[in-house]
XYZ file of C-alpha atoms in Angstrom:
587
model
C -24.028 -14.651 4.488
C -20.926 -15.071 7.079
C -19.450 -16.703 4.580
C -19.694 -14.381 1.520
C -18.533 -11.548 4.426
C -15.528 -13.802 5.252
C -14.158 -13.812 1.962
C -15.024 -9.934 1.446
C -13.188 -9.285 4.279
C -10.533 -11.280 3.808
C -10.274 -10.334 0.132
C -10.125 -6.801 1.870
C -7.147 -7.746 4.006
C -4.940 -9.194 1.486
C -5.972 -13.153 2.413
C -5.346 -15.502 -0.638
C -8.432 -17.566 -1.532
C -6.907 -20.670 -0.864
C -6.181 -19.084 2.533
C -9.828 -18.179 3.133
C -10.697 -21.674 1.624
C -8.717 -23.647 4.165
C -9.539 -21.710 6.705
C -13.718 -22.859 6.160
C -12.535 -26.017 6.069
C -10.625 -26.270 9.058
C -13.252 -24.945 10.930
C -15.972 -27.150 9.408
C -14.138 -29.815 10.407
C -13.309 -31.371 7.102
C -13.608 -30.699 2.931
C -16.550 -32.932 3.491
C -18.753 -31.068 5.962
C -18.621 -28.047 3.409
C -20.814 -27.846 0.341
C -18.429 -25.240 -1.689
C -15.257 -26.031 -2.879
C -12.107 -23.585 -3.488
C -13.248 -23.066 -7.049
C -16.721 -21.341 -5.909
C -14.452 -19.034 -3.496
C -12.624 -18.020 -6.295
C -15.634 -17.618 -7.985
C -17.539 -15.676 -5.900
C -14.199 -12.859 -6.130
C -14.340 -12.280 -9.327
C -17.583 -12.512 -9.354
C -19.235 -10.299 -6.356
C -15.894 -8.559 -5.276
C -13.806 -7.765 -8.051
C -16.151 -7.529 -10.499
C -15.142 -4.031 -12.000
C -14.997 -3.040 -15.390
C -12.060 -1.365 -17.482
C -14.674 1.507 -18.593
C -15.503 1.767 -14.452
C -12.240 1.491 -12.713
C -10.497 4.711 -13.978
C -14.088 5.918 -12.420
C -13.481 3.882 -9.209
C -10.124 5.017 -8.700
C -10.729 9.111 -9.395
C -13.531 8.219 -6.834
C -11.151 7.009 -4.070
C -8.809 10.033 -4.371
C -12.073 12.235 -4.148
C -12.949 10.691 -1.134
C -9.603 10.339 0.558
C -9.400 14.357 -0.381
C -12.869 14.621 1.554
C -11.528 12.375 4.517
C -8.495 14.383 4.697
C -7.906 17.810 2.541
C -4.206 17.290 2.972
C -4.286 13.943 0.759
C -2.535 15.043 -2.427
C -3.218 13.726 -5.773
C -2.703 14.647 -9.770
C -3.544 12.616 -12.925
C -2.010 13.476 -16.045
C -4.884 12.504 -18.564
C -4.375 10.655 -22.528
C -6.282 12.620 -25.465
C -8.826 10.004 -24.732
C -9.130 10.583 -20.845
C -7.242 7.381 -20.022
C -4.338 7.397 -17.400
C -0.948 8.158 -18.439
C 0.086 9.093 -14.992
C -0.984 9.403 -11.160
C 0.151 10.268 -8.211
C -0.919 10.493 -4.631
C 0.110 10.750 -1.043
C -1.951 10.528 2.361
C -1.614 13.050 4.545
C 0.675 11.114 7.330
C 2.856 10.563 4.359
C 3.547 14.729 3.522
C 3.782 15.298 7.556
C 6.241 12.428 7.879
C 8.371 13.380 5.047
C 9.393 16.786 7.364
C 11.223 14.293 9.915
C 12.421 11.652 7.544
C 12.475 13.108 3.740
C 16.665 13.732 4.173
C 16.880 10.299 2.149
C 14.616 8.998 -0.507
C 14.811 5.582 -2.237
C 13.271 5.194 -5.303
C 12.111 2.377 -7.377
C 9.459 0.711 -10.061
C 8.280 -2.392 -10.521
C 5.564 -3.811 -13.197
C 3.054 -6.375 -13.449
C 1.114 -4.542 -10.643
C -1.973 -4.231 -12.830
C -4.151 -4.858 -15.796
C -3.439 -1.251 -17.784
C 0.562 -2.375 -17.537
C 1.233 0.862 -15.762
C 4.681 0.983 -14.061
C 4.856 1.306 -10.409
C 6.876 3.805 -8.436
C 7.186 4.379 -4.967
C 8.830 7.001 -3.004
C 10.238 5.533 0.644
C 12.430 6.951 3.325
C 13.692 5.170 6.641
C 12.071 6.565 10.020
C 13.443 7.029 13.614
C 13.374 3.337 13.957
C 15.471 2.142 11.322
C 11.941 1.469 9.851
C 11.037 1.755 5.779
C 7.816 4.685 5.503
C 6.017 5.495 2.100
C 6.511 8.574 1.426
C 4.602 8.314 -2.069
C 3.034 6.607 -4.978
C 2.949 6.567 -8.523
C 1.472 4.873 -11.690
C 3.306 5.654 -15.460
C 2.327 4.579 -18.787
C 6.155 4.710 -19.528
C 9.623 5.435 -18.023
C 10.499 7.907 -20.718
C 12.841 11.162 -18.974
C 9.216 13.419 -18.876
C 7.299 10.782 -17.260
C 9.867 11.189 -14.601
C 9.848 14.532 -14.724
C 6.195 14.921 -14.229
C 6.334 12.643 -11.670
C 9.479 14.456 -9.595
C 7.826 17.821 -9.769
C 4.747 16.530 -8.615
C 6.380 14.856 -5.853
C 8.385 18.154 -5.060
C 4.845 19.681 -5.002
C 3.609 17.691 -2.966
C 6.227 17.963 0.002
C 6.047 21.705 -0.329
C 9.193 22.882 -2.566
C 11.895 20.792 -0.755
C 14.299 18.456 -2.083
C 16.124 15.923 -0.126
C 19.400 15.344 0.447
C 20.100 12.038 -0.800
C 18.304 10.103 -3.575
C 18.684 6.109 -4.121
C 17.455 5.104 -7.847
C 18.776 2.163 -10.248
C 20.997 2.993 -12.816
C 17.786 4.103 -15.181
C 19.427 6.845 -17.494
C 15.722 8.335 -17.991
C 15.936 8.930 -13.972
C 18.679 9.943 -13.641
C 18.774 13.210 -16.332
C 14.978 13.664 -15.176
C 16.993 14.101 -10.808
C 19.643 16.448 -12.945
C 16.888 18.666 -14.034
C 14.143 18.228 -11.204
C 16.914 17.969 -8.235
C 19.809 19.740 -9.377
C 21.154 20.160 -5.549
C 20.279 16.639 -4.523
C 22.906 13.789 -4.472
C 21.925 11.147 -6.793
C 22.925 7.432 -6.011
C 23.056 4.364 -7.928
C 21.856 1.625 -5.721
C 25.098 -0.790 -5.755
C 22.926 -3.321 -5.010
C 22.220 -3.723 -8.279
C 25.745 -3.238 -9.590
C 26.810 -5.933 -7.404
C 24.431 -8.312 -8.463
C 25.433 -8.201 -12.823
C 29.199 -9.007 -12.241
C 28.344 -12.599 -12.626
C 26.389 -12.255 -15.796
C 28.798 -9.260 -16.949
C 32.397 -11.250 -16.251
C 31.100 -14.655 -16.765
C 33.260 -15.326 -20.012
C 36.223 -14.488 -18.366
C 38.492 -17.375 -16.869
C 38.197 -17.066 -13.252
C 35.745 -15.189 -13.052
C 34.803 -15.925 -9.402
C 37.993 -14.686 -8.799
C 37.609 -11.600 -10.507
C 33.857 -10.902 -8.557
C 35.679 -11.417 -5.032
C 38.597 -8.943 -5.853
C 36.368 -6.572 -6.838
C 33.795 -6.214 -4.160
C 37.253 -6.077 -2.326
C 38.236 -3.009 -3.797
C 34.899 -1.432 -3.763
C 34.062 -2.292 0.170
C 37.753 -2.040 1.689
C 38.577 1.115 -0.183
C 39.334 3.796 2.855
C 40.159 7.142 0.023
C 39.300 7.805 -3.257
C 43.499 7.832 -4.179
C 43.331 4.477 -2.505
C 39.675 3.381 -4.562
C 41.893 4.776 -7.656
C 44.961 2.805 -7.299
C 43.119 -0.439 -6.499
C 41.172 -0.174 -8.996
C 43.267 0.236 -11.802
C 45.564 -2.914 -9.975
C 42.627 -5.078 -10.521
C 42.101 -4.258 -13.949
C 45.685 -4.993 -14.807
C 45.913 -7.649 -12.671
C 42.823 -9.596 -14.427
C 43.071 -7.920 -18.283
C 40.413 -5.934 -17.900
C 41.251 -2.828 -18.898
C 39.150 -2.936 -21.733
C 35.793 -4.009 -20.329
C 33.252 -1.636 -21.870
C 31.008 -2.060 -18.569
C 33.573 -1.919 -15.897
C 34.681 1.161 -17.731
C 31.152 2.788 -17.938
C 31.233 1.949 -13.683
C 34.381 3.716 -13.043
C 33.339 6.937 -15.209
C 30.446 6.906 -13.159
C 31.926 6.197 -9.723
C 31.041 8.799 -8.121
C 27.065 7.956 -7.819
C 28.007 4.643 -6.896
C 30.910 3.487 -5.006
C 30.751 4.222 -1.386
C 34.059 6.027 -0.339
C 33.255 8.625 -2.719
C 29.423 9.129 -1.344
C 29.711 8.298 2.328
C 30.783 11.939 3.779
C 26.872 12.334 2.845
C 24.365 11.248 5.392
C 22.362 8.076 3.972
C 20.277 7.264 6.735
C 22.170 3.585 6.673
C 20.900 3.006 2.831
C 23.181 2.256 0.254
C 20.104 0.294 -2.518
C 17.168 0.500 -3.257
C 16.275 -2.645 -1.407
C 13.556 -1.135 0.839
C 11.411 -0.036 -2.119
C 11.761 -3.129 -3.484
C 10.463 -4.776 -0.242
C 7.646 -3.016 -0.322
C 6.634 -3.637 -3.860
C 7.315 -7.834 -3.103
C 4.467 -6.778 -0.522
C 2.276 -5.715 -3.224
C 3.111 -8.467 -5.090
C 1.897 -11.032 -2.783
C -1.561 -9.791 -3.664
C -1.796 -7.982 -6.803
C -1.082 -9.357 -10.101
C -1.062 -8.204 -14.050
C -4.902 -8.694 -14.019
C -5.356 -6.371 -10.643
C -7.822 -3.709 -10.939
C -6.888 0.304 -9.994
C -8.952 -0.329 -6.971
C -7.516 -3.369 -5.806
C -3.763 -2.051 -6.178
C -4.747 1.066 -3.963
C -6.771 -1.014 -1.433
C -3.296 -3.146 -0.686
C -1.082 -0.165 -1.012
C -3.614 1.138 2.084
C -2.682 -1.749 3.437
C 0.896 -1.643 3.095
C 0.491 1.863 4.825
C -1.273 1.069 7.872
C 0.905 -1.842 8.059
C 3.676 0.757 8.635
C 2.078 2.681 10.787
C 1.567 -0.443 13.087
C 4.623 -1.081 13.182
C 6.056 2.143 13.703
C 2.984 2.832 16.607
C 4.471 -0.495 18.335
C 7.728 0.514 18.411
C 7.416 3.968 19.496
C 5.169 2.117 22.635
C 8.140 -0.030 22.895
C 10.477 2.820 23.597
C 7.863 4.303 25.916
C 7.140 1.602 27.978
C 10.454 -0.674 28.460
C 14.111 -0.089 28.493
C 17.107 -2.163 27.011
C 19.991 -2.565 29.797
C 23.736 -1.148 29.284
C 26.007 -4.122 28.189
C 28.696 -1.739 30.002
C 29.270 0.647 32.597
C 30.357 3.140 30.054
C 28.279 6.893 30.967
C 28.127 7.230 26.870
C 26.674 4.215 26.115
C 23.934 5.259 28.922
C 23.784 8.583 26.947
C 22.537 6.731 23.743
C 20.264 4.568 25.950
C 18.511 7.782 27.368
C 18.175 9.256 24.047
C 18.022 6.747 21.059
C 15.030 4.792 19.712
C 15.921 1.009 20.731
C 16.786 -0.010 17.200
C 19.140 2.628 16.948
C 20.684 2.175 20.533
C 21.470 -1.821 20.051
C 23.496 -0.512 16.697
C 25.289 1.673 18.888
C 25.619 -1.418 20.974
C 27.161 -3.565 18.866
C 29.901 -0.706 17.851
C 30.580 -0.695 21.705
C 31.053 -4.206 21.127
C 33.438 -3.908 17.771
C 35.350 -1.953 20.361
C 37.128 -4.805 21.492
C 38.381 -5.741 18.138
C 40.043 -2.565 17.949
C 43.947 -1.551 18.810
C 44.314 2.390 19.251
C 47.372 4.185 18.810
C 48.429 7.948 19.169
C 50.196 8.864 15.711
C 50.706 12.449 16.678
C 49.537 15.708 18.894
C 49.973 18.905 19.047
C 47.469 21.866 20.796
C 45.044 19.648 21.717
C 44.658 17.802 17.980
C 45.006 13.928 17.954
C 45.729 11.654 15.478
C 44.669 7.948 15.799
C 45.555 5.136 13.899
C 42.867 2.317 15.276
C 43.761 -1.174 13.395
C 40.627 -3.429 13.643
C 40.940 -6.953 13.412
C 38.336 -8.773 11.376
C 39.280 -12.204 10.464
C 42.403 -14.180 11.987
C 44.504 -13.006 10.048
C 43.492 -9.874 8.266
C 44.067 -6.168 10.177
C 42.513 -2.954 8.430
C 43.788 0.173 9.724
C 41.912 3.914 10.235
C 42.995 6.991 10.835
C 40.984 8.480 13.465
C 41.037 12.287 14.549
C 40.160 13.987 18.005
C 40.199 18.007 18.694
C 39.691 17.891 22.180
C 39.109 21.791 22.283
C 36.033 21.094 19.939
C 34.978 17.915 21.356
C 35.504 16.537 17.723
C 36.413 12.827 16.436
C 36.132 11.877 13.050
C 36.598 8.549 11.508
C 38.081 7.447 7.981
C 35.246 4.905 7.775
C 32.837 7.511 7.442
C 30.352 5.484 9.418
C 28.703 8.185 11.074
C 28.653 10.948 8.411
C 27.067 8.219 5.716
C 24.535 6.680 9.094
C 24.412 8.731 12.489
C 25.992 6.192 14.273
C 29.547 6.737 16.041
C 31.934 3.872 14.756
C 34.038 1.635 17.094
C 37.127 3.160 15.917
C 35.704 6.816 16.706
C 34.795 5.418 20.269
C 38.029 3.812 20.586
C 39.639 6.761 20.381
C 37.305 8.339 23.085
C 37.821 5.921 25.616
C 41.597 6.535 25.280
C 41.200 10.001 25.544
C 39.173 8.880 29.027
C 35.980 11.066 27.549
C 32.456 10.414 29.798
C 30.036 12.463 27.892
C 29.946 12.560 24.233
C 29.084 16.238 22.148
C 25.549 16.942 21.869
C 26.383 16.791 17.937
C 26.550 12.953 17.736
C 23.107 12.262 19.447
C 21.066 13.166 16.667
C 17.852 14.223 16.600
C 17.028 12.067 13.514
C 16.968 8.841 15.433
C 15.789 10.123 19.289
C 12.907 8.697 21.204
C 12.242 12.412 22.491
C 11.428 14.385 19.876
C 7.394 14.627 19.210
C 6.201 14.120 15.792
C 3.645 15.702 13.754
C 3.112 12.827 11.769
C 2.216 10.442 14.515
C -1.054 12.506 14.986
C -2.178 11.535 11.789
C -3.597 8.034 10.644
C -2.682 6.745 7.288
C -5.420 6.995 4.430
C -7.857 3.708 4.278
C -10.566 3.848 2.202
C -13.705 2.113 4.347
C -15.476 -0.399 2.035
C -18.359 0.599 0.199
C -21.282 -2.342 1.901
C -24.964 -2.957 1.549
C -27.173 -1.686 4.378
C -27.683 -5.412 4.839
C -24.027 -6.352 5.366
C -23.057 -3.457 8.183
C -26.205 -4.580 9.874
C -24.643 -8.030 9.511
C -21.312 -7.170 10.890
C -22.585 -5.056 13.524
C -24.780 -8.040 14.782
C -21.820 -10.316 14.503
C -19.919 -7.862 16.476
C -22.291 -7.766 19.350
C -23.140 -11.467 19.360
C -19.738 -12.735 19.870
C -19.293 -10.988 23.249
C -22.588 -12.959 24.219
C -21.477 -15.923 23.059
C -18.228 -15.428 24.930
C -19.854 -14.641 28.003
C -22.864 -17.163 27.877
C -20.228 -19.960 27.099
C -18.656 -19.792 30.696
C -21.531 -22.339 31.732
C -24.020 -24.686 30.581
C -27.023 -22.440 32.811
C -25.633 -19.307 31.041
C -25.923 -21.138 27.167
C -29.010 -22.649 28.326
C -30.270 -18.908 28.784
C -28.887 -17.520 25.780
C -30.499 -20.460 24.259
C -34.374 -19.724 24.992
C -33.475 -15.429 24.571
C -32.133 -16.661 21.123
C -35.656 -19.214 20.733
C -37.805 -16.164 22.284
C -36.301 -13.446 19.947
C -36.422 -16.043 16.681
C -40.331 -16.117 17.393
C -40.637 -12.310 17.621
C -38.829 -11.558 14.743
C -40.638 -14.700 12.782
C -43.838 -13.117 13.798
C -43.226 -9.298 12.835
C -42.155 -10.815 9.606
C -45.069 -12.349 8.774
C -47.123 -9.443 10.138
C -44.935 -7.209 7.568
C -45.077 -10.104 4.606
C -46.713 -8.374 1.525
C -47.308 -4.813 2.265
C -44.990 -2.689 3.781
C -45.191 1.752 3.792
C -42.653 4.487 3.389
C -43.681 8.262 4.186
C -41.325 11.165 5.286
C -42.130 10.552 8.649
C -40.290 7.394 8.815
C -38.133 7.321 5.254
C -34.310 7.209 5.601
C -31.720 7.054 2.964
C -31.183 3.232 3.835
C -34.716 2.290 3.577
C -35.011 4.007 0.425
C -31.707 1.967 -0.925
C -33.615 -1.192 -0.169
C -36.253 -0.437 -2.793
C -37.237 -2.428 -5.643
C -38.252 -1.530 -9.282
C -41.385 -3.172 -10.321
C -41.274 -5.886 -12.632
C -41.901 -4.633 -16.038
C -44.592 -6.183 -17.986
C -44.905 -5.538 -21.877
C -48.392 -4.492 -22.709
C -50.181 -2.767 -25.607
C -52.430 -0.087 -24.789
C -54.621 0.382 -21.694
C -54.350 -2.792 -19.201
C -57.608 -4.423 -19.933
C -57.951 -4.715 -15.700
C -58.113 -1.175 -14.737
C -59.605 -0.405 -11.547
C -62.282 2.193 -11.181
C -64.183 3.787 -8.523
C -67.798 2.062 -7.381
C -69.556 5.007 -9.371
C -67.468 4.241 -12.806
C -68.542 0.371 -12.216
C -72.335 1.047 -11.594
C -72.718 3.473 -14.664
C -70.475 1.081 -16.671
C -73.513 -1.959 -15.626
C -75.521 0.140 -16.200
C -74.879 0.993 -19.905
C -73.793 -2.737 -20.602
C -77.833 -3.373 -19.522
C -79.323 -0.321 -21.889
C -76.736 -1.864 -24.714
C -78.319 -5.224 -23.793
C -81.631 -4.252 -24.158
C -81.756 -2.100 -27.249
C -79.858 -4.880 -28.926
C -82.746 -7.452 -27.859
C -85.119 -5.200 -29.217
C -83.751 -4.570 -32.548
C -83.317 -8.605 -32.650
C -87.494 -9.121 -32.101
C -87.975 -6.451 -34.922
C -85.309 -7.888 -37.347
C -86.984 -11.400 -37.107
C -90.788 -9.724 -36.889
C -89.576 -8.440 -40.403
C -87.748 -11.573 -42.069
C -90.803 -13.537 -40.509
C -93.540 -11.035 -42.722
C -91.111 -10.951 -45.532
C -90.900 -15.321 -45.743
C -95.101 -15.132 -45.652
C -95.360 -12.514 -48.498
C -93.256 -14.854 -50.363
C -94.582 -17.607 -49.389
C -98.055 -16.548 -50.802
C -96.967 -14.796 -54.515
C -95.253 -18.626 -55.301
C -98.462 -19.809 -54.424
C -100.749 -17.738 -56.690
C -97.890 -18.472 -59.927
């Protein structure tokens, strides 16, 4: 039994079989001191623990959302139903989910993935980036398709579900069905492609074209190191001459759509540092460690659980992190001590390591006039490459704004920007560029709240198992200090075997129920009696004494009438054999 509840458990947890497998074996000693192999592991999974079938799961799975609801009645959940009750579409969200999304639903990335399950369903999920820098799910969804109404279905369900309000920013790939089903679900929400993506087709898109490695360098050239749109503009049409591309379909298609995509022209919006879609599709390589095309419903929610107390973890740990320690200045600097008061510590070593870029950095005064500055700060960033920004500083405002756009597109001041502030000899930064988004301070809701986890449906006799188990190994712990204290444990364990050997055998063939001592456990433990095919009345029913005494009774009476009648029948076939005996005699 410990080992079918080590491979439940770790079947629970995410733990390949092989995993589990070597695991026995390594603490057996050897493959040979074990009388299983890896096949009967894998067995006993599909056999005992994933043993559902396609009529139950839907079942299974409506079940779990029931009884997260119960746990929690701010778990959300719809299904959008086939003709023939099948699933065309779900989603759901926990309840730390909907209270995180107040604090860090600004931003959403959005993304699907497949092979996550038997039915084919398409995966979505719905992710945002906490006050550590950290990736939270915000969401999940199952579709049948990735048609523009499954998406819209699944947008204004989300929308529901976060109480009416739309976020900022939205990250997808460059899905037309998502991005008309944003248009009409989203209309006030910035839409971007995640370039990502983009990035990673110029090889296959340019590959025909003679130097074509040249061609992906100068591009990602004029897409990163573009400081203006006029600038983006001009470049861009220099590289198409440049290379004869003018009449690329795709790189055409790109630049009408440049404004979801390339950075300079979406960076004055606040992106929470995300520029792809890369942190949904983390999450779903997570699922796919575990899950596969043959997955069940109930095994794809059990490791998306996972995936969300795995975030919580980590999110609990780094909050305790910012409670409990404290990462040093690098400098003396009173605003880099400001950030270090008030930032999470992810966020304050990026702050950091601008403070470093500072010394890459060569500030000079353009022009002033009533108190307004501007800066051109020339950063140097390989031997022999400069790139210049144009830096601005109202000192009756306490304003500085940066060209890069670093801190509009990510909360974080640039180098340039604190260049410029250290040149203007400023000690305290504005309140407005400690933001509240990434602060240590700040008490959330969310953090109350522990992420959904469905507890594992067991047989009376496997909690009393694991509660045993439980107990026992702070025994064994203890009594294995000393050979006197095993020795003791020893004869308890020898005394307690005897008991418990002797109560059975007391107990071994009856046993009683009544409502005095009945329990809904004990009442889960019974047993059906055999059935037994039969035709009519059992031959061996049991009477009372007075049924068995009148039944002897009439058996004897029967008995000796019947006697009775035999001495008369043979009295008469006796007289009979005479009489004829006789009349042959007198013929």
């Amino acid at each position: 039994m410990s080992i079918h509840r080590t491979i439940e458990n770790n079947e629970e947890a995410g733990i390949r079989p092989s995993k589990t497998y070597q695991s026995f074996v390594a603490a057996a000693g050897g493959h040979r001191e074990l009388n299983f192999i890896e096949k009967d592991v894998r067995n006993y999974i599909t056999r005992e623990v994933r043993n559902v079938s396609e009529q139950e799961d839907a079942k299974e799975f409506g079940k779990y959302l029931l009884r997260m609801k119960e746990k929690n009645p701010n778990f959300f959940f719809e299904l959008e139903l086939e003709e023939d009750q099948s699933i065309k579409l779900a989603f759901w969200a926990d309840a730390r989910s909907r209270a995180a999304f107040e604090y860090f639903g600004d931003v959403i990335s959005f993304d699907t993935t497949y092979n996550t399950n038997r039915y084919n369903l398409v995966c979505g999920s719905f992710v945002g980036v906490n006050h550590h820098g950290q990736s939270t799910l915000l969401g999940c969804s199952l579709m049948k398709n990735e048609e523009i109404e499954s998406f819209k279905w699944l947008f204004q369900c989300w929308l529901r579900c976060m109480g009416g309000n739309a976020p900022k920013g939205f990250l997808t790939d460059q899905c037309a069905s998502m991005k008309r089903a944003l248009e009409a679900c989203m209309p006030t929400t910035v839409h971007r492609w995640c370039i990502w993506h983009i990035m990673k087709k110029i090889p296959s898109k340019l590959n025909g074209y003679k130097g074509h490695a040249d061609i992906e360098q100068e591009m990602s050239q004029v897409i990163w190191n573009s400081h203006s749109k006029d600038s983006f503009d001009r470049n861009w049409n220099d590289f198409l001459l440049n290379f004869g591309l003018a009449d690329n379909k795709w790189l055409s298609d790109l630049y009408e759509h440049r404004h979801i995509w390339v950075p300079i022209y979406l960076d004055h919006h606040f992106w929470a540092g995300m520029r792809s879609t890369q942190r949904s599709e983390s999450m779903h390589s997570f699922f796919n460690k575990y899950i596969t095309q043959n997955s069940s419903f109930i095994q794809f929610v059990k490791q998306y659980d996972n995936c969300l107390r795995s975030r919580e973890q980590a999110e609990r740990e780094s909050d305790a992190a910012d409670f409990h320690t404290v990462i040093p200045c690098a400098t003396k600097s009173s605003i880099e001590a400001q950030f270090q008061d008030a930032y999470t510590h992810a966020k304050f070593r990026e702050v950091q390591a601008q403070l470093r870029g500072k010394a890459n950095c060569i500030t000079r005064l353009k022009n002033s006039a009533l108190g307004y500055s501007v800066y051109e700060v020339g950063e140097q960033v390989s031997s022999s490459i400069f790139n210049k920004f144009v830096v601005t500083y109202d000192s009756v405002a306490a304003k500085v704004k940066c060209q890069c756009l670093l801190f509009e597109s990510r909360g974080i001041l640039c180098r340039h920007a604190l260049s410029v502030l250290s040149f203007e000899q400023v000690s305290q930064v504005s309140p407005r560029y400690i933001l509240e988004r990434w602060s240590k301070k700040v008490k959330r809701r969310h953090t109350h709240i522990k992420s959904s986890h469905d507890e594992p449906l067991m047989e009376p006799r496997s909690k009393r198992f694991d509660q045993l188990v439980f107990r026992s190994q702070n025994i064994c712990e203890f009594a294995s200090e000393s050979e006197e204290l095993t020795a003791i444990l020893h004869r308890a364990y020898d005394n307690v075997i005897a008991e418990m050997e002797s109560l059975k055998a007391k107990r071994k063939g009856t046993s009683s129920l009544s409502h005095e001592n009945a329990n809904l456990e004990s009442v889960n433990e019974l047993q059906s009696t055999p059935r037994i095919r039969t035709r009519g009345r059992p031959k061996n029913r049991l009477g009372s004494k007075l049924d068995k005494q009148i039944t002897n009774a009439t058996k004897k009476k029967k008995t000796r009438v019947l006697s009775e009648v035999k001495v008369m029948f043979f009295k008469f076939v006796a007289i009979e054999f005479i009489f004829l005996v006789n009349s042959l005699a007198n013929v």
